[in-house]
Amino acid sequence: MLNTLRKTLPKTYIIKADNIINEDKAECKEKWVE
């Protein structure tokens, strides 16, 4: 899914999303694994 978003969204939007994901990775790791 993330790859699809990268292709369709502007780079600035992607960078913000990646930053949020990196910050929340510890808390959201279980959700992402699912």
C-alpha positions as protocol buffer text, in pm:
chain_id: "A"
residue {
  index: 1
  type: MET
  ca { x: 0 y: 0 z: 0 }
}
residue {
  index: 2
  type: LEU
  ca { x: 277 y: 242 z: 90 }
}
residue {
  index: 3
  type: ASN
  ca { x: 438 y: 194 z: -251 }
}
residue {
  index: 4
  type: THR
  ca { x: 110 y: 290 z: -419 }
}
residue {
  index: 5
  type: LEU
  ca { x: 90 y: 606 z: -208 }
}
residue {
  index: 6
  type: ARG
  ca { x: 446 y: 695 z: -303 }
}
residue {
  index: 7
  type: LYS
  ca { x: 355 y: 682 z: -670 }
}
residue {
  index: 8
  type: THR
  ca { x: 41 y: 897 z: -639 }
}
residue {
  index: 9
  type: LEU
  ca { x: 117 y: 1152 z: -366 }
}
residue {
  index: 10
  type: PRO
  ca { x: 349 y: 1454 z: -389 }
}
residue {
  index: 11
  type: LYS
  ca { x: 699 y: 1401 z: -251 }
}
residue {
  index: 12
  type: THR
  ca { x: 649 y: 1651 z: 31 }
}
residue {
  index: 13
  type: TYR
  ca { x: 340 y: 1463 z: 146 }
}
residue {
  index: 14
  type: ILE
  ca { x: 534 y: 1136 z: 135 }
}
residue {
  index: 15
  type: ILE
  ca { x: 819 y: 1281 z: 341 }
}
residue {
  index: 16
  type: LYS
  ca { x: 573 y: 1392 z: 610 }
}
residue {
  index: 17
  type: ALA
  ca { x: 411 y: 1049 z: 608 }
}
residue {
  index: 18
  type: ASP
  ca { x: 749 y: 876 z: 636 }
}
residue {
  index: 19
  type: ASN
  ca { x: 843 y: 1100 z: 929 }
}
residue {
  index: 20
  type: ILE
  ca { x: 518 y: 1015 z: 1108 }
}
residue {
  index: 21
  type: ILE
  ca { x: 571 y: 645 z: 1038 }
}
residue {
  index: 22
  type: ASN
  ca { x: 929 y: 658 z: 1167 }
}
residue {
  index: 23
  type: GLU
  ca { x: 823 y: 838 z: 1486 }
}
residue {
  index: 24
  type: ASP
  ca { x: 536 y: 597 z: 1552 }
}
residue {
  index: 25
  type: LYS
  ca { x: 709 y: 282 z: 1428 }
}
residue {
  index: 26
  type: ALA
  ca { x: 769 y: 150 z: 1779 }
}
residue {
  index: 27
  type: GLU
  ca { x: 404 y: 193 z: 1874 }
}
residue {
  index: 28
  type: CYS
  ca { x: 257 y: 90 z: 1540 }
}
residue {
  index: 29
  type: LYS
  ca { x: 493 y: -195 z: 1453 }
}
residue {
  index: 30
  type: GLU
  ca { x: 232 y: -452 z: 1556 }
}
residue {
  index: 31
  type: LYS
  ca { x: -32 y: -287 z: 1337 }
}
residue {
  index: 32
  type: TRP
  ca { x: 203 y: -265 z: 1037 }
}
residue {
  index: 33
  type: VAL
  ca { x: 297 y: -632 z: 1073 }
}
residue {
  index: 34
  type: GLU
  ca { x: -70 y: -724 z: 1050 }
}
